[in-house]
Each structure stands twice: as C-alpha cells, then as structure tokens.
Amino acid sequence: MLQNVTPQQLQNLISESTKNALAELSASMQPQEPDEWLTRQETADLLKITLSTIHDWVKRDILKPYKIGNRTYFNRNEITEQMFNSNRQ
C-alpha cells in the first residue's frame, strides 16, 4: 500500500490524520455546563410570575418539578427549552 509514496508524503499524511483526530477529540471533550437548579421562588422571579402560577403550571405539566426531601427544584435548562418551544405552536 505504501508503494510510490515518498517519505515526505507519508509524513504529511500522518500529520494531517493526527491533526484531524485531535480536532475531533477536542470537539467531543468540550466541558458541559452543569445543570442549574432553581427553587420555586427563583423560578417565579426568572419567569416574572407568581408562586401560584408556578403551582398551576406544574399541575398542567408545563413545568417539571424535582423533589429533594421537602424542597422543590426546577431545571433552568428545561425551563428555557419549554419557554422557547411553547412559542413554536
């Protein structure tokens, strides 16, 4: 397979393949932002709504609550995604 390939061409092929592999690896290893968890009050402040509206939206499955003990949290990424998707109907 390496017939008619000069040492310089082989070096260039190896160099290009290595650069491409490192670029792909670098792109796949980008740090992800951690999830941000908001309390009911922080969620209400973010959306500029009341706590009773938060309760209503949870009952209507607009917002998904996460319970930890007696506390309720909402995922900020899910809130943002839900708000953007609700405008596309």
PDB file of N, CA and C in Angstrom:
ATOM      1  N   MET A   1       0.809  -1.199   0.000  1.00  0.00           N
ATOM      2  CA  MET A   1       0.000   0.000   0.000  1.00  0.00           C
ATOM      3  C   MET A   1       0.851   1.260   0.000  1.00  0.00           C
ATOM      4  N   LEU A   2       2.021   1.159   0.516  1.00  0.00           N
ATOM      5  CA  LEU A   2       2.870   2.332   0.603  1.00  0.00           C
ATOM      6  C   LEU A   2       3.814   2.459  -0.578  1.00  0.00           C
ATOM      7  N   GLN A   3       3.510   1.775  -1.627  1.00  0.00           N
ATOM      8  CA  GLN A   3       4.357   1.895  -2.809  1.00  0.00           C
ATOM      9  C   GLN A   3       4.089   3.245  -3.462  1.00  0.00           C
ATOM     10  N   ASN A   4       5.100   3.807  -4.029  1.00  0.00           N
ATOM     11  CA  ASN A   4       5.036   5.087  -4.731  1.00  0.00           C
ATOM     12  C   ASN A   4       4.662   6.251  -3.815  1.00  0.00           C
ATOM     13  N   VAL A   5       5.029   6.159  -2.524  1.00  0.00           N
ATOM     14  CA  VAL A   5       4.807   7.239  -1.572  1.00  0.00           C
ATOM     15  C   VAL A   5       6.166   7.664  -1.039  1.00  0.00           C
ATOM     16  N   THR A   6       6.438   8.948  -1.182  1.00  0.00           N
ATOM     17  CA  THR A   6       7.716   9.451  -0.689  1.00  0.00           C
ATOM     18  C   THR A   6       7.652   9.609   0.825  1.00  0.00           C
ATOM     19  N   PRO A   7       8.810   9.627   1.464  1.00  0.00           N
ATOM     20  CA  PRO A   7       8.806   9.845   2.925  1.00  0.00           C
ATOM     21  C   PRO A   7       8.112  11.149   3.323  1.00  0.00           C
ATOM     22  N   GLN A   8       8.265  12.188   2.524  1.00  0.00           N
ATOM     23  CA  GLN A   8       7.614  13.469   2.834  1.00  0.00           C
ATOM     24  C   GLN A   8       6.093  13.348   2.730  1.00  0.00           C
ATOM     25  N   GLN A   9       5.602  12.635   1.708  1.00  0.00           N
ATOM     26  CA  GLN A   9       4.166  12.437   1.562  1.00  0.00           C
ATOM     27  C   GLN A   9       3.609  11.626   2.733  1.00  0.00           C
ATOM     28  N   LEU A  10       4.333  10.598   3.149  1.00  0.00           N
ATOM     29  CA  LEU A  10       3.914   9.788   4.288  1.00  0.00           C
ATOM     30  C   LEU A  10       3.850  10.634   5.557  1.00  0.00           C
ATOM     31  N   GLN A  11       4.849  11.466   5.743  1.00  0.00           N
ATOM     32  CA  GLN A  11       4.879  12.338   6.914  1.00  0.00           C
ATOM     33  C   GLN A  11       3.686  13.292   6.890  1.00  0.00           C
ATOM     34  N   ASN A  12       3.369  13.846   5.735  1.00  0.00           N
ATOM     35  CA  ASN A  12       2.226  14.758   5.601  1.00  0.00           C
ATOM     36  C   ASN A  12       0.906  14.040   5.884  1.00  0.00           C
ATOM     37  N   LEU A  13       0.775  12.811   5.389  1.00  0.00           N
ATOM     38  CA  LEU A  13      -0.445  12.035   5.630  1.00  0.00           C
ATOM     39  C   LEU A  13      -0.632  11.762   7.127  1.00  0.00           C
ATOM     40  N   ILE A  14       0.437  11.364   7.782  1.00  0.00           N
ATOM     41  CA  ILE A  14       0.367  11.085   9.214  1.00  0.00           C
ATOM     42  C   ILE A  14       0.045  12.357   9.986  1.00  0.00           C
ATOM     43  N   SER A  15       0.684  13.441   9.609  1.00  0.00           N
ATOM     44  CA  SER A  15       0.463  14.719  10.283  1.00  0.00           C
ATOM     45  C   SER A  15      -0.995  15.170  10.135  1.00  0.00           C
ATOM     46  N   GLU A  16      -1.554  15.102   8.947  1.00  0.00           N
ATOM     47  CA  GLU A  16      -2.941  15.514   8.705  1.00  0.00           C
ATOM     48  C   GLU A  16      -3.918  14.618   9.462  1.00  0.00           C
ATOM     49  N   SER A  17      -3.669  13.317   9.448  1.00  0.00           N
ATOM     50  CA  SER A  17      -4.550  12.381  10.153  1.00  0.00           C
ATOM     51  C   SER A  17      -4.529  12.652  11.653  1.00  0.00           C
ATOM     52  N   THR A  18      -3.358  12.929  12.180  1.00  0.00           N
ATOM     53  CA  THR A  18      -3.233  13.224  13.605  1.00  0.00           C
ATOM     54  C   THR A  18      -3.950  14.517  13.954  1.00  0.00           C
ATOM     55  N   LYS A  19      -3.797  15.548  13.125  1.00  0.00           N
ATOM     56  CA  LYS A  19      -4.477  16.825  13.370  1.00  0.00           C
ATOM     57  C   LYS A  19      -5.988  16.642  13.363  1.00  0.00           C
ATOM     58  N   ASN A  20      -6.504  15.880  12.398  1.00  0.00           N
ATOM     59  CA  ASN A  20      -7.953  15.656  12.312  1.00  0.00           C
ATOM     60  C   ASN A  20      -8.467  14.885  13.526  1.00  0.00           C
ATOM     61  N   ALA A  21      -7.722  13.859  13.925  1.00  0.00           N
ATOM     62  CA  ALA A  21      -8.142  13.064  15.079  1.00  0.00           C
ATOM     63  C   ALA A  21      -8.139  13.908  16.351  1.00  0.00           C
ATOM     64  N   LEU A  22      -7.127  14.743  16.519  1.00  0.00           N
ATOM     65  CA  LEU A  22      -7.067  15.612  17.707  1.00  0.00           C
ATOM     66  C   LEU A  22      -8.177  16.661  17.687  1.00  0.00           C
ATOM     67  N   ALA A  23      -8.506  17.179  16.516  1.00  0.00           N
ATOM     68  CA  ALA A  23      -9.584  18.167  16.414  1.00  0.00           C
ATOM     69  C   ALA A  23     -10.921  17.541  16.791  1.00  0.00           C
ATOM     70  N   GLU A  24     -11.177  16.315  16.321  1.00  0.00           N
ATOM     71  CA  GLU A  24     -12.418  15.619  16.668  1.00  0.00           C
ATOM     72  C   GLU A  24     -12.479  15.316  18.160  1.00  0.00           C
ATOM     73  N   LEU A  25     -11.366  14.880  18.712  1.00  0.00           N
ATOM     74  CA  LEU A  25     -11.316  14.575  20.136  1.00  0.00           C
ATOM     75  C   LEU A  25     -11.531  15.833  20.970  1.00  0.00           C
ATOM     76  N   SER A  26     -10.924  16.915  20.556  1.00  0.00           N
ATOM     77  CA  SER A  26     -11.072  18.179  21.272  1.00  0.00           C
ATOM     78  C   SER A  26     -12.519  18.659  21.240  1.00  0.00           C
ATOM     79  N   ALA A  27     -13.178  18.518  20.097  1.00  0.00           N
ATOM     80  CA  ALA A  27     -14.569  18.958  19.976  1.00  0.00           C
ATOM     81  C   ALA A  27     -15.491  18.125  20.854  1.00  0.00           C
ATOM     82  N   SER A  28     -15.210  16.839  20.970  1.00  0.00           N
ATOM     83  CA  SER A  28     -16.083  15.971  21.766  1.00  0.00           C
ATOM     84  C   SER A  28     -15.830  16.115  23.260  1.00  0.00           C
ATOM     85  N   MET A  29     -14.726  16.704  23.649  1.00  0.00           N
ATOM     86  CA  MET A  29     -14.389  16.816  25.062  1.00  0.00           C
ATOM     87  C   MET A  29     -14.604  18.214  25.625  1.00  0.00           C
ATOM     88  N   GLN A  30     -15.396  19.030  24.946  1.00  0.00           N
ATOM     89  CA  GLN A  30     -15.678  20.364  25.453  1.00  0.00           C
ATOM     90  C   GLN A  30     -16.445  20.242  26.762  1.00  0.00           C
ATOM     91  N   PRO A  31     -16.083  21.028  27.762  1.00  0.00           N
ATOM     92  CA  PRO A  31     -16.789  20.920  29.046  1.00  0.00           C
ATOM     93  C   PRO A  31     -18.242  21.352  28.894  1.00  0.00           C
ATOM     94  N   GLN A  32     -19.109  20.606  29.540  1.00  0.00           N
ATOM     95  CA  GLN A  32     -20.515  20.950  29.522  1.00  0.00           C
ATOM     96  C   GLN A  32     -20.835  21.774  30.754  1.00  0.00           C
ATOM     97  N   GLU A  33     -21.761  22.696  30.575  1.00  0.00           N
ATOM     98  CA  GLU A  33     -22.184  23.495  31.701  1.00  0.00           C
ATOM     99  C   GLU A  33     -23.017  22.642  32.639  1.00  0.00           C
ATOM    100  N   PRO A  34     -22.764  22.728  33.919  1.00  0.00           N
ATOM    101  CA  PRO A  34     -23.568  21.930  34.844  1.00  0.00           C
ATOM    102  C   PRO A  34     -25.006  22.443  34.897  1.00  0.00           C
ATOM    103  N   ASP A  35     -25.911  21.545  35.247  1.00  0.00           N
ATOM    104  CA  ASP A  35     -27.304  21.948  35.381  1.00  0.00           C
ATOM    105  C   ASP A  35     -27.447  22.925  36.535  1.00  0.00           C
ATOM    106  N   GLU A  36     -28.282  23.909  36.314  1.00  0.00           N
ATOM    107  CA  GLU A  36     -28.569  24.869  37.375  1.00  0.00           C
ATOM    108  C   GLU A  36     -29.966  24.578  37.897  1.00  0.00           C
ATOM    109  N   TRP A  37     -30.073  24.393  39.200  1.00  0.00           N
ATOM    110  CA  TRP A  37     -31.341  24.077  39.834  1.00  0.00           C
ATOM    111  C   TRP A  37     -31.882  25.314  40.528  1.00  0.00           C
ATOM    112  N   LEU A  38     -33.140  25.626  40.243  1.00  0.00           N
ATOM    113  CA  LEU A  38     -33.773  26.817  40.797  1.00  0.00           C
ATOM    114  C   LEU A  38     -34.881  26.422  41.766  1.00  0.00           C
ATOM    115  N   THR A  39     -35.011  27.186  42.835  1.00  0.00           N
ATOM    116  CA  THR A  39     -36.112  26.983  43.764  1.00  0.00           C
ATOM    117  C   THR A  39     -37.397  27.506  43.130  1.00  0.00           C
ATOM    118  N   ARG A  40     -38.516  27.287  43.799  1.00  0.00           N
ATOM    119  CA  ARG A  40     -39.789  27.798  43.287  1.00  0.00           C
ATOM    120  C   ARG A  40     -39.742  29.320  43.168  1.00  0.00           C
ATOM    121  N   GLN A  41     -39.187  29.980  44.189  1.00  0.00           N
ATOM    122  CA  GLN A  41     -39.135  31.440  44.170  1.00  0.00           C
ATOM    123  C   GLN A  41     -38.204  31.947  43.070  1.00  0.00           C
ATOM    124  N   GLU A  42     -37.059  31.318  42.901  1.00  0.00           N
ATOM    125  CA  GLU A  42     -36.127  31.729  41.840  1.00  0.00           C
ATOM    126  C   GLU A  42     -36.750  31.520  40.462  1.00  0.00           C
ATOM    127  N   THR A  43     -37.505  30.436  40.315  1.00  0.00           N
ATOM    128  CA  THR A  43     -38.185  30.174  39.042  1.00  0.00           C
ATOM    129  C   THR A  43     -39.244  31.233  38.788  1.00  0.00           C
ATOM    130  N   ALA A  44     -40.006  31.571  39.816  1.00  0.00           N
ATOM    131  CA  ALA A  44     -41.026  32.614  39.678  1.00  0.00           C
ATOM    132  C   ALA A  44     -40.390  33.952  39.324  1.00  0.00           C
ATOM    133  N   ASP A  45     -39.277  34.279  39.971  1.00  0.00           N
ATOM    134  CA  ASP A  45     -38.583  35.535  39.668  1.00  0.00           C
ATOM    135  C   ASP A  45     -38.051  35.535  38.235  1.00  0.00           C
ATOM    136  N   LEU A  46     -37.493  34.404  37.811  1.00  0.00           N
ATOM    137  CA  LEU A  46     -36.957  34.303  36.461  1.00  0.00           C
ATOM    138  C   LEU A  46     -38.045  34.517  35.410  1.00  0.00           C
ATOM    139  N   LEU A  47     -39.192  33.882  35.623  1.00  0.00           N
ATOM    140  CA  LEU A  47     -40.283  33.962  34.650  1.00  0.00           C
ATOM    141  C   LEU A  47     -41.211  35.146  34.877  1.00  0.00           C
ATOM    142  N   LYS A  48     -40.968  35.877  35.987  1.00  0.00           N
ATOM    143  CA  LYS A  48     -41.785  37.036  36.352  1.00  0.00           C
ATOM    144  C   LYS A  48     -43.258  36.637  36.503  1.00  0.00           C
ATOM    145  N   ILE A  49     -43.464  35.559  37.264  1.00  0.00           N
ATOM    146  CA  ILE A  49     -44.803  35.075  37.555  1.00  0.00           C
ATOM    147  C   ILE A  49     -44.913  34.826  39.058  1.00  0.00           C
ATOM    148  N   THR A  50     -46.124  34.554  39.534  1.00  0.00           N
ATOM    149  CA  THR A  50     -46.331  34.317  40.959  1.00  0.00           C
ATOM    150  C   THR A  50     -46.126  32.841  41.290  1.00  0.00           C
ATOM    151  N   LEU A  51     -46.005  32.561  42.585  1.00  0.00           N
ATOM    152  CA  LEU A  51     -45.855  31.181  43.033  1.00  0.00           C
ATOM    153  C   LEU A  51     -47.099  30.356  42.728  1.00  0.00           C
ATOM    154  N   SER A  52     -48.264  30.994  42.757  1.00  0.00           N
ATOM    155  CA  SER A  52     -49.480  30.249  42.418  1.00  0.00           C
ATOM    156  C   SER A  52     -49.496  29.865  40.937  1.00  0.00           C
ATOM    157  N   THR A  53     -48.906  30.686  40.088  1.00  0.00           N
ATOM    158  CA  THR A  53     -48.799  30.336  38.673  1.00  0.00           C
ATOM    159  C   THR A  53     -47.831  29.171  38.497  1.00  0.00           C
ATOM    160  N   ILE A  54     -46.748  29.169  39.267  1.00  0.00           N
ATOM    161  CA  ILE A  54     -45.814  28.042  39.238  1.00  0.00           C
ATOM    162  C   ILE A  54     -46.571  26.758  39.581  1.00  0.00           C
ATOM    163  N   HIS A  55     -47.349  26.800  40.657  1.00  0.00           N
ATOM    164  CA  HIS A  55     -48.122  25.635  41.089  1.00  0.00           C
ATOM    165  C   HIS A  55     -49.078  25.183  39.975  1.00  0.00           C
ATOM    166  N   ASP A  56     -49.748  26.134  39.350  1.00  0.00           N
ATOM    167  CA  ASP A  56     -50.685  25.816  38.265  1.00  0.00           C
ATOM    168  C   ASP A  56     -49.958  25.184  37.069  1.00  0.00           C
ATOM    169  N   TRP A  57     -48.801  25.726  36.706  1.00  0.00           N
ATOM    170  CA  TRP A  57     -48.048  25.192  35.571  1.00  0.00           C
ATOM    171  C   TRP A  57     -47.523  23.790  35.853  1.00  0.00           C
ATOM    172  N   VAL A  58     -47.186  23.516  37.116  1.00  0.00           N
ATOM    173  CA  VAL A  58     -46.759  22.159  37.485  1.00  0.00           C
ATOM    174  C   VAL A  58     -47.935  21.202  37.315  1.00  0.00           C
ATOM    175  N   LYS A  59     -49.130  21.600  37.779  1.00  0.00           N
ATOM    176  CA  LYS A  59     -50.315  20.750  37.645  1.00  0.00           C
ATOM    177  C   LYS A  59     -50.665  20.497  36.182  1.00  0.00           C
ATOM    178  N   ARG A  60     -50.408  21.483  35.314  1.00  0.00           N
ATOM    179  CA  ARG A  60     -50.723  21.337  33.884  1.00  0.00           C
ATOM    180  C   ARG A  60     -49.552  20.773  33.079  1.00  0.00           C
ATOM    181  N   ASP A  61     -48.507  20.308  33.768  1.00  0.00           N
ATOM    182  CA  ASP A  61     -47.317  19.708  33.141  1.00  0.00           C
ATOM    183  C   ASP A  61     -46.576  20.656  32.205  1.00  0.00           C
ATOM    184  N   ILE A  62     -46.627  21.930  32.494  1.00  0.00           N
ATOM    185  CA  ILE A  62     -45.827  22.899  31.741  1.00  0.00           C
ATOM    186  C   ILE A  62     -44.416  22.915  32.298  1.00  0.00           C
ATOM    187  N   LEU A  63     -44.302  22.847  33.623  1.00  0.00           N
ATOM    188  CA  LEU A  63     -43.006  22.778  34.298  1.00  0.00           C
ATOM    189  C   LEU A  63     -42.894  21.434  35.004  1.00  0.00           C
ATOM    190  N   LYS A  64     -41.677  20.887  34.987  1.00  0.00           N
ATOM    191  CA  LYS A  64     -41.441  19.607  35.651  1.00  0.00           C
ATOM    192  C   LYS A  64     -40.668  19.854  36.945  1.00  0.00           C
ATOM    193  N   PRO A  65     -41.293  19.550  38.094  1.00  0.00           N
ATOM    194  CA  PRO A  65     -40.603  19.755  39.377  1.00  0.00           C
ATOM    195  C   PRO A  65     -39.739  18.551  39.735  1.00  0.00           C
ATOM    196  N   TYR A  66     -38.699  18.821  40.486  1.00  0.00           N
ATOM    197  CA  TYR A  66     -37.835  17.771  41.027  1.00  0.00           C
ATOM    198  C   TYR A  66     -37.844  17.944  42.541  1.00  0.00           C
ATOM    199  N   LYS A  67     -38.248  16.898  43.243  1.00  0.00           N
ATOM    200  CA  LYS A  67     -38.356  16.955  44.696  1.00  0.00           C
ATOM    201  C   LYS A  67     -37.113  16.365  45.340  1.00  0.00           C
ATOM    202  N   ILE A  68     -36.576  17.083  46.293  1.00  0.00           N
ATOM    203  CA  ILE A  68     -35.494  16.587  47.133  1.00  0.00           C
ATOM    204  C   ILE A  68     -35.933  16.855  48.565  1.00  0.00           C
ATOM    205  N   GLY A  69     -36.357  15.800  49.249  1.00  0.00           N
ATOM    206  CA  GLY A  69     -36.908  15.974  50.580  1.00  0.00           C
ATOM    207  C   GLY A  69     -38.183  16.787  50.497  1.00  0.00           C
ATOM    208  N   ASN A  70     -38.244  17.868  51.267  1.00  0.00           N
ATOM    209  CA  ASN A  70     -39.416  18.755  51.254  1.00  0.00           C
ATOM    210  C   ASN A  70     -39.284  19.886  50.243  1.00  0.00           C
ATOM    211  N   ARG A  71     -38.187  19.923  49.551  1.00  0.00           N
ATOM    212  CA  ARG A  71     -37.924  21.053  48.651  1.00  0.00           C
ATOM    213  C   ARG A  71     -38.232  20.702  47.203  1.00  0.00           C
ATOM    214  N   THR A  72     -38.622  21.717  46.459  1.00  0.00           N
ATOM    215  CA  THR A  72     -38.933  21.548  45.046  1.00  0.00           C
ATOM    216  C   THR A  72     -37.971  22.400  44.233  1.00  0.00           C
ATOM    217  N   TYR A  73     -37.398  21.791  43.205  1.00  0.00           N
ATOM    218  CA  TYR A  73     -36.474  22.496  42.329  1.00  0.00           C
ATOM    219  C   TYR A  73     -36.902  22.330  40.881  1.00  0.00           C
ATOM    220  N   PHE A  74     -36.449  23.271  40.044  1.00  0.00           N
ATOM    221  CA  PHE A  74     -36.708  23.228  38.614  1.00  0.00           C
ATOM    222  C   PHE A  74     -35.378  23.372  37.886  1.00  0.00           C
ATOM    223  N   ASN A  75     -35.239  22.662  36.786  1.00  0.00           N
ATOM    224  CA  ASN A  75     -34.020  22.714  35.985  1.00  0.00           C
ATOM    225  C   ASN A  75     -34.097  23.918  35.054  1.00  0.00           C
ATOM    226  N   ARG A  76     -33.110  24.795  35.157  1.00  0.00           N
ATOM    227  CA  ARG A  76     -33.126  26.027  34.357  1.00  0.00           C
ATOM    228  C   ARG A  76     -33.109  25.733  32.855  1.00  0.00           C
ATOM    229  N   ASN A  77     -32.335  24.733  32.422  1.00  0.00           N
ATOM    230  CA  ASN A  77     -32.285  24.393  31.000  1.00  0.00           C
ATOM    231  C   ASN A  77     -33.646  23.921  30.495  1.00  0.00           C
ATOM    232  N   GLU A  78     -34.349  23.135  31.306  1.00  0.00           N
ATOM    233  CA  GLU A  78     -35.680  22.669  30.914  1.00  0.00           C
ATOM    234  C   GLU A  78     -36.670  23.823  30.839  1.00  0.00           C
ATOM    235  N   ILE A  79     -36.557  24.768  31.758  1.00  0.00           N
ATOM    236  CA  ILE A  79     -37.446  25.936  31.731  1.00  0.00           C
ATOM    237  C   ILE A  79     -37.223  26.729  30.455  1.00  0.00           C
ATOM    238  N   THR A  80     -35.963  26.984  30.138  1.00  0.00           N
ATOM    239  CA  THR A  80     -35.637  27.744  28.934  1.00  0.00           C
ATOM    240  C   THR A  80     -36.131  27.018  27.681  1.00  0.00           C
ATOM    241  N   GLU A  81     -35.885  25.724  27.630  1.00  0.00           N
ATOM    242  CA  GLU A  81     -36.318  24.939  26.477  1.00  0.00           C
ATOM    243  C   GLU A  81     -37.842  24.953  26.347  1.00  0.00           C
ATOM    244  N   GLN A  82     -38.541  24.793  27.459  1.00  0.00           N
ATOM    245  CA  GLN A  82     -40.005  24.787  27.443  1.00  0.00           C
ATOM    246  C   GLN A  82     -40.553  26.134  26.976  1.00  0.00           C
ATOM    247  N   MET A  83     -39.957  27.215  27.423  1.00  0.00           N
ATOM    248  CA  MET A  83     -40.455  28.530  27.045  1.00  0.00           C
ATOM    249  C   MET A  83     -40.228  28.802  25.561  1.00  0.00           C
ATOM    250  N   PHE A  84     -39.088  28.354  25.018  1.00  0.00           N
ATOM    251  CA  PHE A  84     -38.828  28.560  23.593  1.00  0.00           C
ATOM    252  C   PHE A  84     -39.716  27.667  22.743  1.00  0.00           C
ATOM    253  N   ASN A  85     -39.970  26.453  23.176  1.00  0.00           N
ATOM    254  CA  ASN A  85     -40.804  25.523  22.401  1.00  0.00           C
ATOM    255  C   ASN A  85     -42.258  25.916  22.426  1.00  0.00           C
ATOM    256  N   SER A  86     -42.716  26.585  23.474  1.00  0.00           N
ATOM    257  CA  SER A  86     -44.136  26.966  23.561  1.00  0.00           C
ATOM    258  C   SER A  86     -44.474  28.048  22.537  1.00  0.00           C
ATOM    259  N   ASN A  87     -43.484  28.769  22.050  1.00  0.00           N
ATOM    260  CA  ASN A  87     -43.718  29.823  21.067  1.00  0.00           C
ATOM    261  C   ASN A  87     -43.831  29.297  19.648  1.00  0.00           C
ATOM    262  N   ARG A  88     -43.497  28.030  19.417  1.00  0.00           N
ATOM    263  CA  ARG A  88     -43.471  27.481  18.060  1.00  0.00           C
ATOM    264  C   ARG A  88     -44.762  26.811  17.642  1.00  0.00           C
ATOM    265  N   GLN A  89     -45.771  26.861  18.426  1.00  0.00           N
ATOM    266  CA  GLN A  89     -47.011  26.161  18.092  1.00  0.00           C
ATOM    267  C   GLN A  89     -47.782  26.865  17.077  1.00  0.00           C
TER     268      GLN A  89
END
